[in-house]
CSV table of C-alpha atoms in Angstrom, one decimal:
chain,number,residue,atom,x,y,z
F,1,MET,CA,-34.2,51.8,-44.6
F,2,ALA,CA,-36.1,54.9,-45.2
F,3,SER,CA,-34.8,58.2,-44.0
F,4,VAL,CA,-31.6,59.4,-45.5
F,5,ALA,CA,-29.5,59.1,-48.6
F,6,ASN,CA,-26.5,56.9,-49.3
F,7,GLY,CA,-27.3,54.0,-47.0
F,8,PRO,CA,-29.8,51.3,-46.1
F,9,HIS,CA,-31.5,54.2,-44.3
F,10,SER,CA,-31.9,56.1,-47.6
F,11,ASP,CA,-34.8,56.9,-49.9
F,12,ALA,CA,-32.7,55.5,-52.8
F,13,ALA,CA,-32.0,52.3,-50.9
F,14,ALA,CA,-35.7,51.9,-50.0
F,15,ASP,CA,-36.6,52.3,-53.6
F,16,GLU,CA,-34.0,49.7,-54.6
F,17,ALA,CA,-35.0,47.3,-51.9
F,18,ALA,CA,-38.7,47.5,-52.9
F,19,VAL,CA,-38.0,45.6,-56.1
F,20,ALA,CA,-39.3,42.0,-55.9
F,21,VAL,CA,-36.7,39.2,-56.1
F,22,LYS,CA,-36.8,35.5,-56.7
F,23,GLY,CA,-36.1,32.6,-54.4
F,24,ASP,CA,-37.5,30.7,-51.4
F,25,VAL,CA,-36.4,28.9,-48.3
F,26,THR,CA,-35.5,25.7,-50.3
F,27,ASP,CA,-32.9,27.5,-52.5
F,28,LYS,CA,-29.5,25.7,-52.3
F,29,ALA,CA,-26.0,27.1,-52.9
F,30,VAL,CA,-23.0,25.3,-54.1
F,31,THR,CA,-19.9,25.3,-51.9
F,32,ASN,CA,-16.6,23.5,-52.4
F,33,GLY,CA,-18.2,20.9,-54.6
F,34,VAL,CA,-20.9,20.0,-52.1
F,35,LYS,CA,-24.5,21.1,-52.4
F,36,ARG,CA,-26.2,22.0,-49.1
F,37,GLY,CA,-29.8,22.8,-48.3
F,38,ARG,CA,-31.6,23.6,-45.1
F,39,ALA,CA,-29.6,23.2,-41.9
F,40,GLY,CA,-26.5,22.4,-44.1
F,41,GLU,CA,-27.3,18.7,-44.9
F,42,GLU,CA,-25.0,17.3,-47.5
F,43,GLU,CA,-26.3,15.9,-50.8
F,44,ALA,CA,-24.5,14.1,-53.6
F,45,GLY,CA,-21.2,15.9,-54.4
F,46,GLU,CA,-21.2,18.0,-57.5
F,47,GLU,CA,-18.6,20.0,-59.3
F,48,GLU,CA,-18.3,23.5,-58.0
F,49,ALA,CA,-20.4,25.9,-60.1
F,50,ALA,CA,-20.0,29.5,-60.9
F,51,PRO,CA,-21.5,31.7,-58.2
F,52,GLN,CA,-25.3,32.0,-58.4
F,53,ALA,CA,-27.7,34.3,-56.7
F,54,GLY,CA,-26.7,34.2,-53.0
F,55,ALA,CA,-24.0,31.6,-53.6
F,56,VAL,CA,-21.6,30.8,-50.7
F,57,VAL,CA,-18.1,30.6,-52.1
F,58,GLY,CA,-15.4,29.0,-49.9
F,59,GLY,CA,-12.1,30.9,-49.5
F,60,VAL,CA,-9.0,29.9,-47.6
F,61,GLY,CA,-9.3,26.5,-45.9
F,62,LYS,CA,-12.9,25.8,-47.2
F,63,ARG,CA,-14.2,26.9,-43.8
F,64,ILE,CA,-17.8,27.9,-44.6
F,65,SER,CA,-21.0,26.2,-45.9
F,66,PRO,CA,-24.6,27.3,-46.2
F,67,ARG,CA,-27.0,26.3,-43.4
F,68,PHE,CA,-30.3,27.5,-44.8
F,69,ILE,CA,-31.9,30.5,-46.5
F,70,LEU,CA,-35.2,32.1,-45.3
F,71,ASN,CA,-36.7,34.4,-47.9
F,72,ASP,CA,-39.5,37.0,-47.9
F,73,PRO,CA,-39.2,38.9,-51.2
F,74,SER,CA,-42.0,41.2,-50.3
F,75,THR,CA,-39.8,43.3,-48.0
F,76,GLU,CA,-36.2,43.9,-46.9
F,77,VAL,CA,-34.2,42.9,-43.8
F,78,PHE,CA,-32.5,45.8,-42.0
F,79,SER,CA,-31.1,44.0,-39.0
F,80,VAL,CA,-30.4,40.4,-38.0
F,81,ARG,CA,-29.3,39.1,-34.6
F,82,PHE,CA,-28.7,35.8,-32.8
F,83,SER,CA,-30.2,35.2,-29.4
F,84,PRO,CA,-27.7,34.9,-26.5
F,85,ASP,CA,-28.0,31.1,-26.6
F,86,ASP,CA,-27.9,31.0,-30.4
F,87,SER,CA,-31.2,29.0,-30.5
F,88,LEU,CA,-33.0,31.8,-32.2
F,89,VAL,CA,-32.2,34.4,-34.9
F,90,ALA,CA,-34.3,37.5,-35.3
F,91,ALA,CA,-34.7,39.7,-38.4
F,92,SER,CA,-36.2,43.2,-38.5
F,93,LEU,CA,-38.1,44.1,-41.6
F,94,GLY,CA,-39.1,47.1,-43.6
F,95,ASN,CA,-42.8,46.3,-43.3
F,96,GLY,CA,-42.8,46.7,-39.5
F,97,HIS,CA,-42.5,43.0,-38.7
F,98,ILE,CA,-39.8,41.2,-36.7
F,99,LYS,CA,-39.5,37.5,-37.6
F,100,VAL,CA,-37.8,35.1,-35.1
F,101,TYR,CA,-36.6,31.7,-36.4
F,102,SER,CA,-35.2,28.5,-34.9
F,103,THR,CA,-31.6,28.2,-35.9
F,104,ALA,CA,-31.9,24.4,-35.7
F,105,THR,CA,-34.8,24.0,-38.1
F,106,GLY,CA,-35.5,27.4,-39.7
F,107,GLU,CA,-39.0,27.3,-38.2
F,108,LEU,CA,-40.7,30.7,-37.7
F,109,THR,CA,-41.2,30.8,-33.9
F,110,SER,CA,-42.5,34.4,-33.4
F,111,LEU,CA,-43.9,37.2,-35.6
F,112,LEU,CA,-43.8,40.5,-33.8
F,113,THR,CA,-45.6,43.5,-35.4
F,114,THR,CA,-45.3,47.1,-34.6
F,115,PRO,CA,-48.3,49.5,-34.7
F,116,THR,CA,-49.2,51.3,-37.9
F,117,PRO,CA,-47.4,54.6,-38.3
F,118,GLY,CA,-49.3,57.6,-37.0
F,119,GLU,CA,-48.2,59.8,-39.9
F,120,THR,CA,-50.1,59.9,-43.1
F,121,GLY,CA,-48.5,59.9,-46.5
F,122,THR,CA,-48.8,59.6,-50.3
F,123,ALA,CA,-48.3,56.4,-52.3
F,124,LEU,CA,-45.4,56.6,-54.7
F,125,PRO,CA,-45.6,55.1,-58.3
F,126,GLY,CA,-45.7,51.3,-58.2
F,127,GLY,CA,-47.5,51.2,-54.8
F,128,ARG,CA,-44.5,49.8,-53.0
F,129,LEU,CA,-43.5,52.9,-51.1
F,130,VAL,CA,-45.3,55.7,-49.2
F,131,ARG,CA,-43.8,59.2,-49.0
F,132,LEU,CA,-44.6,60.5,-45.5
F,133,ASN,CA,-45.5,64.1,-44.9
F,134,SER,CA,-42.1,64.5,-43.3
F,135,GLY,CA,-40.5,63.6,-46.7
F,136,ILE,CA,-39.4,60.1,-45.6
F,137,ALA,CA,-40.0,57.2,-48.0
F,138,VAL,CA,-41.1,54.0,-46.3
F,139,PRO,CA,-42.3,50.6,-47.6
F,140,ALA,CA,-46.1,50.5,-47.9
F,141,GLY,CA,-47.5,48.1,-45.3
F,142,PRO,CA,-48.9,47.6,-41.8
F,143,GLY,CA,-46.0,49.0,-39.8
F,144,THR,CA,-43.0,51.3,-39.5
F,145,PRO,CA,-39.6,50.0,-40.8
F,146,ILE,CA,-37.6,48.4,-37.9
F,147,THR,CA,-34.2,49.8,-38.4
F,148,ASN,CA,-32.2,47.8,-35.7
F,149,ILE,CA,-32.6,45.1,-33.0
F,150,ARG,CA,-30.7,43.7,-30.1
F,151,TRP,CA,-31.3,40.9,-27.7
F,152,ARG,CA,-30.9,41.8,-24.1
F,153,PRO,CA,-28.0,39.8,-22.6
F,154,ASP,CA,-29.2,36.8,-20.4
F,155,THR,CA,-27.7,37.6,-17.1
F,156,SER,CA,-28.5,36.3,-13.6
F,157,ALA,CA,-30.3,39.6,-12.9
F,158,ALA,CA,-32.7,39.1,-15.8
F,159,ALA,CA,-36.1,37.8,-14.7
F,160,VAL,CA,-37.3,37.3,-18.2
F,161,ARG,CA,-35.2,35.6,-21.0
F,162,ASN,CA,-35.5,36.0,-24.7
F,163,VAL,CA,-36.1,39.8,-24.6
F,164,LEU,CA,-35.6,41.5,-27.9
F,165,VAL,CA,-35.5,45.3,-28.2
F,166,SER,CA,-36.3,47.1,-31.5
F,167,VAL,CA,-35.9,50.7,-32.7
F,168,ASP,CA,-37.6,52.3,-35.7
F,169,VAL,CA,-37.9,55.5,-37.7
F,170,GLU,CA,-40.8,56.7,-35.6
F,171,GLY,CA,-38.5,57.0,-32.6
F,172,ARG,CA,-39.9,54.0,-30.8
F,173,ILE,CA,-38.0,51.6,-28.6
F,174,ILE,CA,-40.0,48.4,-28.0
F,175,HIS,CA,-39.1,45.6,-25.7
F,176,TRP,CA,-40.5,42.2,-26.8
F,177,HIS,CA,-40.8,38.8,-25.2
F,178,ALA,CA,-39.8,36.7,-28.2
F,179,THR,CA,-40.6,33.2,-26.9
F,180,LYS,CA,-42.7,30.8,-29.0
F,181,GLY,CA,-46.3,30.8,-27.8
F,182,ALA,CA,-45.7,33.7,-25.4
F,183,ASP,CA,-44.4,36.5,-27.6
F,184,LYS,CA,-45.8,39.9,-26.7
F,185,LYS,CA,-44.8,43.6,-26.3
F,186,LEU,CA,-43.4,44.2,-22.8
F,187,HIS,CA,-42.6,47.9,-22.9
F,188,GLU,CA,-42.5,50.9,-25.3
F,189,LEU,CA,-40.6,54.2,-25.1
F,190,ARG,CA,-40.5,57.0,-27.7
F,191,GLU,CA,-37.9,59.6,-28.5
F,192,GLU,CA,-39.9,62.5,-29.8
F,193,ASP,CA,-38.7,64.2,-33.0
F,194,ASN,CA,-36.1,61.5,-33.6
F,195,GLN,CA,-35.6,58.6,-36.1
F,196,LEU,CA,-33.7,55.8,-34.5
F,197,TYR,CA,-31.2,53.8,-36.5
F,198,CYS,CA,-29.2,51.9,-33.9
F,199,ILE,CA,-29.2,50.3,-30.5
F,200,ASP,CA,-26.8,48.4,-28.3
F,201,PHE,CA,-26.8,46.8,-24.8
F,202,SER,CA,-24.0,46.9,-22.3
F,203,THR,CA,-22.4,43.5,-21.7
F,204,ASP,CA,-24.1,43.1,-18.3
F,205,GLY,CA,-27.5,44.0,-19.7
F,206,LEU,CA,-28.1,46.9,-17.3
F,207,MET,CA,-28.0,49.7,-19.9
F,208,PHE,CA,-28.9,50.2,-23.5
F,209,ALA,CA,-28.1,53.1,-25.8
F,210,THR,CA,-29.8,54.5,-28.9
F,211,GLY,CA,-28.8,56.8,-31.7
F,212,GLY,CA,-30.3,58.2,-34.9
F,213,ARG,CA,-31.2,61.4,-36.7
F,214,GLN,CA,-30.4,63.6,-33.8
F,215,ARG,CA,-26.7,64.0,-33.1
F,216,TYR,CA,-26.7,62.7,-29.5
F,217,ILE,CA,-26.7,59.2,-27.9
F,218,THR,CA,-29.2,58.4,-25.2
F,219,VAL,CA,-28.2,55.8,-22.6
F,220,TYR,CA,-31.1,54.2,-20.6
F,221,ASP,CA,-31.3,52.2,-17.4
F,222,GLU,CA,-32.7,48.8,-18.5
F,223,THR,CA,-34.5,48.2,-15.2
F,224,THR,CA,-36.3,51.5,-14.9
F,225,LYS,CA,-36.2,52.6,-18.6
F,226,ASP,CA,-35.2,56.0,-17.4
F,227,VAL,CA,-32.5,58.1,-19.2
F,228,SER,CA,-29.2,57.6,-17.4
F,229,VAL,CA,-27.1,60.0,-19.4
F,230,MET,CA,-27.3,62.0,-22.7
F,231,LEU,CA,-24.0,61.8,-24.7
F,232,ARG,CA,-23.8,65.0,-26.8
F,233,GLY,CA,-21.4,67.4,-28.2
F,234,THR,CA,-20.8,70.9,-26.8
F,235,GLU,CA,-20.0,74.2,-28.5
F,236,SER,CA,-16.4,73.8,-27.3
F,237,SER,CA,-14.0,72.4,-29.9
F,238,MET,CA,-12.7,70.0,-27.3
F,239,HIS,CA,-16.0,68.0,-27.3
F,240,PRO,CA,-17.7,68.5,-30.6
F,241,GLY,CA,-19.5,65.2,-30.8
F,242,HIS,CA,-21.4,64.2,-33.9
F,243,SER,CA,-22.4,66.8,-36.5
F,244,ASN,CA,-24.7,64.5,-38.4
F,245,ARG,CA,-26.8,61.3,-38.1
F,246,VAL,CA,-25.6,58.3,-36.0
F,247,PHE,CA,-25.9,54.8,-37.5
F,248,SER,CA,-23.9,52.5,-35.2
F,249,ILE,CA,-23.3,52.3,-31.4
F,250,ARG,CA,-21.2,49.9,-29.3
F,251,PHE,CA,-20.6,49.7,-25.5
F,252,HIS,CA,-17.1,49.0,-24.4
F,253,PRO,CA,-17.0,45.5,-22.8
F,254,THR,CA,-15.5,46.7,-19.5
F,255,GLU,CA,-15.0,50.5,-19.5
F,256,PRO,CA,-17.7,53.3,-19.2
F,257,ILE,CA,-17.1,54.1,-22.9
F,258,VAL,CA,-19.6,54.2,-25.8
F,259,VAL,CA,-18.3,54.2,-29.4
F,260,SER,CA,-20.5,55.5,-32.2
F,261,GLY,CA,-20.2,56.3,-35.9
F,262,GLY,CA,-22.2,58.1,-38.6
F,263,TRP,CA,-22.5,60.4,-41.5
F,264,ASP,CA,-20.0,63.0,-40.4
F,265,HIS,CA,-17.0,60.8,-41.2
F,266,THR,CA,-16.1,60.4,-37.5
F,267,VAL,CA,-16.2,57.8,-34.8
F,268,GLN,CA,-16.8,59.3,-31.4
F,269,LEU,CA,-15.5,57.8,-28.2
F,270,TRP,CA,-17.9,58.9,-25.4
F,271,ASP,CA,-17.2,58.8,-21.7
F,272,MET,CA,-20.4,58.1,-19.9
F,273,ARG,CA,-19.1,59.7,-16.7
F,274,THR,CA,-18.8,63.1,-18.4
F,275,GLY,CA,-21.4,62.8,-21.0
F,276,HIS,CA,-19.0,64.1,-23.7
F,277,ALA,CA,-16.9,62.6,-26.6
F,278,GLU,CA,-13.4,62.7,-25.2
F,279,HIS,CA,-11.8,61.5,-28.4
F,280,SER,CA,-12.6,61.2,-32.1
F,281,LEU,CA,-11.4,59.1,-35.1
F,282,TYR,CA,-11.6,60.8,-38.4
F,283,GLY,CA,-12.3,59.2,-41.8
F,284,PRO,CA,-14.9,56.4,-41.5
F,285,PHE,CA,-18.2,57.1,-43.4
F,286,VAL,CA,-20.6,54.9,-41.4
F,287,CYS,CA,-24.0,54.4,-43.0
F,288,GLY,CA,-25.2,51.2,-41.2
F,289,ASP,CA,-24.4,48.9,-38.3
F,290,ALA,CA,-20.7,49.1,-39.0
F,291,VAL,CA,-18.8,50.0,-35.9
F,292,ASP,CA,-17.7,47.3,-33.5
F,293,LEU,CA,-15.3,46.7,-30.6
F,294,SER,CA,-13.1,43.6,-30.2
F,295,ALA,CA,-13.9,41.3,-27.2
F,296,ASP,CA,-10.9,42.6,-25.3
F,297,GLY,CA,-11.9,46.2,-25.9
F,298,THR,CA,-8.6,47.2,-27.5
F,299,THR,CA,-9.5,47.4,-31.2
F,300,ILE,CA,-12.3,49.3,-33.1
F,301,LEU,CA,-13.6,47.9,-36.4
F,302,THR,CA,-15.2,50.3,-38.9
F,303,GLY,CA,-17.0,49.7,-42.2
F,304,SER,CA,-17.4,52.7,-44.6
F,305,TRP,CA,-19.9,53.2,-47.4
F,306,ARG,CA,-17.2,53.9,-50.0
F,307,SER,CA,-15.3,52.1,-52.8
F,308,GLU,CA,-11.9,52.0,-51.1
F,309,LYS,CA,-10.5,51.6,-47.6
F,310,GLN,CA,-13.9,50.3,-46.6
F,311,LEU,CA,-12.9,48.1,-43.8
F,312,GLN,CA,-10.4,49.4,-41.1
F,313,LEU,CA,-9.0,48.5,-37.7
F,314,TRP,CA,-8.1,51.2,-35.1
F,315,ASP,CA,-6.2,51.1,-31.8
F,316,LEU,CA,-8.6,52.3,-29.1
F,317,ARG,CA,-5.9,53.5,-26.8
F,318,THR,CA,-3.9,55.6,-29.3
F,319,ARG,CA,-6.8,56.3,-31.7
F,320,LYS,CA,-4.5,55.5,-34.6
F,321,LEU,CA,-5.3,53.5,-37.7
F,322,LEU,CA,-3.8,50.0,-37.4
F,323,GLU,CA,-4.6,48.6,-40.9
F,324,ASP,CA,-6.9,48.5,-43.8
F,325,ILE,CA,-8.4,45.1,-44.6
F,326,GLU,CA,-8.3,44.7,-48.4
F,327,TRP,CA,-11.6,43.9,-50.1
F,328,HIS,CA,-11.3,42.1,-53.4
F,329,SER,CA,-14.5,41.7,-55.4
F,330,PRO,CA,-14.5,39.4,-58.5
F,331,ALA,CA,-13.1,40.9,-61.6
F,332,SER,CA,-16.5,40.3,-63.3
F,333,LEU,CA,-18.1,42.9,-61.0
F,334,THR,CA,-17.9,46.5,-62.1
F,335,ASP,CA,-18.9,47.9,-58.7
F,336,GLN,CA,-16.9,47.8,-55.5
F,337,CYS,CA,-18.5,46.8,-52.3
F,338,LEU,CA,-19.7,49.8,-50.2
F,339,ILE,CA,-19.9,48.6,-46.6
F,340,TYR,CA,-23.1,48.8,-44.5
F,341,ALA,CA,-22.4,46.2,-41.8
F,342,ALA,CA,-19.2,45.0,-40.0
F,343,GLU,CA,-18.7,42.9,-36.9
F,344,PHE,CA,-16.0,41.0,-34.9
F,345,SER,CA,-16.8,37.5,-34.0
F,346,LYS,CA,-18.3,37.3,-30.5
F,347,ASP,CA,-16.1,34.3,-29.6
F,348,THR,CA,-13.2,35.6,-27.5
F,349,GLY,CA,-11.0,32.9,-29.0
F,350,SER,CA,-11.9,33.8,-32.6
F,351,SER,CA,-10.1,36.1,-35.0
F,352,LEU,CA,-12.9,36.4,-37.6
F,353,ILE,CA,-14.5,39.5,-39.0
F,354,ALA,CA,-17.7,39.6,-41.1
F,355,ALA,CA,-18.8,42.5,-43.3
F,356,GLY,CA,-21.1,43.2,-46.2
F,357,GLY,CA,-22.7,46.0,-48.3
F,358,SER,CA,-24.0,47.2,-51.6
F,359,GLY,CA,-22.5,47.9,-55.0
F,360,ALA,CA,-21.0,44.5,-55.4
F,361,ASN,CA,-23.9,43.2,-53.2
F,362,GLU,CA,-21.8,40.7,-51.2
F,363,ALA,CA,-20.6,39.8,-47.7
F,364,LYS,CA,-17.2,38.4,-46.7
F,365,ILE,CA,-15.6,36.7,-43.7
F,366,PHE,CA,-11.9,37.4,-42.9
F,367,ASP,CA,-9.5,35.8,-40.5
F,368,ARG,CA,-7.1,38.2,-38.8
F,369,GLU,CA,-4.8,35.4,-37.7
F,370,SER,CA,-4.3,34.5,-41.4
F,371,GLY,CA,-3.3,37.9,-42.5
F,372,ASN,CA,-6.9,39.0,-43.0
F,373,ALA,CA,-7.4,36.3,-45.5
F,374,CYS,CA,-10.9,35.9,-46.8
F,375,ILE,CA,-12.2,32.6,-45.8
F,376,GLY,CA,-15.5,32.9,-47.6
F,377,THR,CA,-17.8,35.1,-49.6
F,378,ILE,CA,-21.6,35.3,-49.9
F,379,THR,CA,-21.9,36.7,-53.4
F,380,GLY,CA,-24.3,37.3,-56.2
F,381,LEU,CA,-27.0,38.9,-54.0
F,382,SER,CA,-29.6,40.8,-55.9
F,383,LYS,CA,-29.6,43.6,-53.4
F,384,GLY,CA,-27.2,45.0,-50.9
F,385,CYS,CA,-26.2,43.3,-47.6
F,386,TYR,CA,-27.5,45.5,-44.7
F,387,SER,CA,-26.7,43.3,-41.7
F,388,VAL,CA,-24.3,40.6,-40.5
F,389,ASP,CA,-24.1,38.9,-37.1
F,390,PHE,CA,-22.0,36.2,-35.6
F,391,SER,CA,-23.4,33.5,-33.3
F,392,CYS,CA,-22.1,33.4,-29.7
F,393,GLY,CA,-20.8,29.8,-30.0
F,394,PRO,CA,-20.6,26.6,-32.1
F,395,SER,CA,-23.6,25.7,-34.2
F,396,VAL,CA,-23.1,22.0,-34.8
F,397,LYS,CA,-20.4,19.4,-33.9
F,398,GLY,CA,-17.1,20.3,-35.5
F,399,ALA,CA,-18.3,23.8,-36.3
F,400,ALA,CA,-16.9,27.1,-35.0
F,401,GLY,CA,-20.2,28.9,-35.1
F,402,MET,CA,-22.6,30.6,-37.5
F,403,VAL,CA,-22.9,33.9,-39.2
F,404,ALA,CA,-26.1,35.5,-40.5
F,405,VAL,CA,-26.3,37.7,-43.6
F,406,ALA,CA,-29.4,39.6,-44.6
F,407,GLY,CA,-30.4,42.7,-46.7
F,408,GLY,CA,-32.4,44.3,-49.4
F,409,ASP,CA,-33.5,41.1,-51.2
F,410,GLY,CA,-35.5,40.0,-48.1
F,411,SER,CA,-33.4,36.9,-47.5
F,412,LEU,CA,-31.8,35.8,-44.3
F,413,ARG,CA,-28.9,33.4,-44.9
F,414,LEU,CA,-27.3,31.4,-42.1
F,415,ILE,CA,-23.8,30.2,-42.8
F,416,ASN,CA,-21.9,27.5,-40.8
F,417,ILE,CA,-18.3,28.3,-40.0
F,418,HIS,CA,-16.0,25.3,-39.7
F,419,LYS,CA,-12.9,24.9,-37.7
F,420,THR,CA,-9.5,24.8,-39.5
């Protein structure tokens, strides 16, 4: 992304992501001696090869296999998200587009485009980036980088389904109707003097929250689009809140609590009734969409952009560290993985965690019930992994679901997760 250092939101990362990479949607990866292409169809068995660019490497139990790869080497993917019914997967791009694909076929079903940025700038060497007057470097193109997206939960109160909401570095919040043949912009808000990096919906779909360059969280009423509450720190040492940019937000599944993380090495636990951060966790260095809550709301997952203790689990009630999840990169890699994205499985009966980042340029899937064993790795990526997302349910017969992995190389990889 394009606004701050040391993250997918950094000038350096934007420069890195602007480099063209090779590949197309027909690329295949070798997994457990079986070559798979689009939608995971098996071909003739082959001996397992050394990891190639974007290879999917099976771990404990041989539980993952590639479904398909969708590639746009002209840009980078900042956020990826499955629709509530898993029939669609959306990817927000650095060129201001959002692409929505069918998870069954890989077909592009919608192309959503944001308006051209209102701020002028100067082209940087190579013509791939523009330095805005504000000092931000963004990819040259028709629109503003879309930093994060969320699908609105499909509830009985929702009159329109397949509503996707995006945020960008211009401070815009745009509601889209992302249905094939009927895609259009439904509504637009703007947070003046803010760059937005993250968004999340409450589980009932009645509220959404945003965060970014400013140190506060804004919670909106989804029906009226009015501000419900501003979550911000105070001068009191009892409720300091964030002291730097915010990159990840999550609503608690049942309580009036919002959890957020960012550059200040803290995770804040906000009470929406008071508008203040009632508690803080100290240590995580969150530079992407790397804070999550377990389905039962008892455990916080954090991913940090650092070379050790990147992936951690915390007890929400006691605010104590539960454990570090060990990240082992291949000995052939000189760089450790610095985490940009981390997520619990959305399946309440699942114990899986997905995470990915830069440095080693890889993503991994872990199983908490197996002692945090790694059940698979997406490795050999030419650029960092900026986003991961689990599907809400099974993808095909005999499968436990899907996970999407995307990042700086412009590729969106869908991976099948198989039952043990």
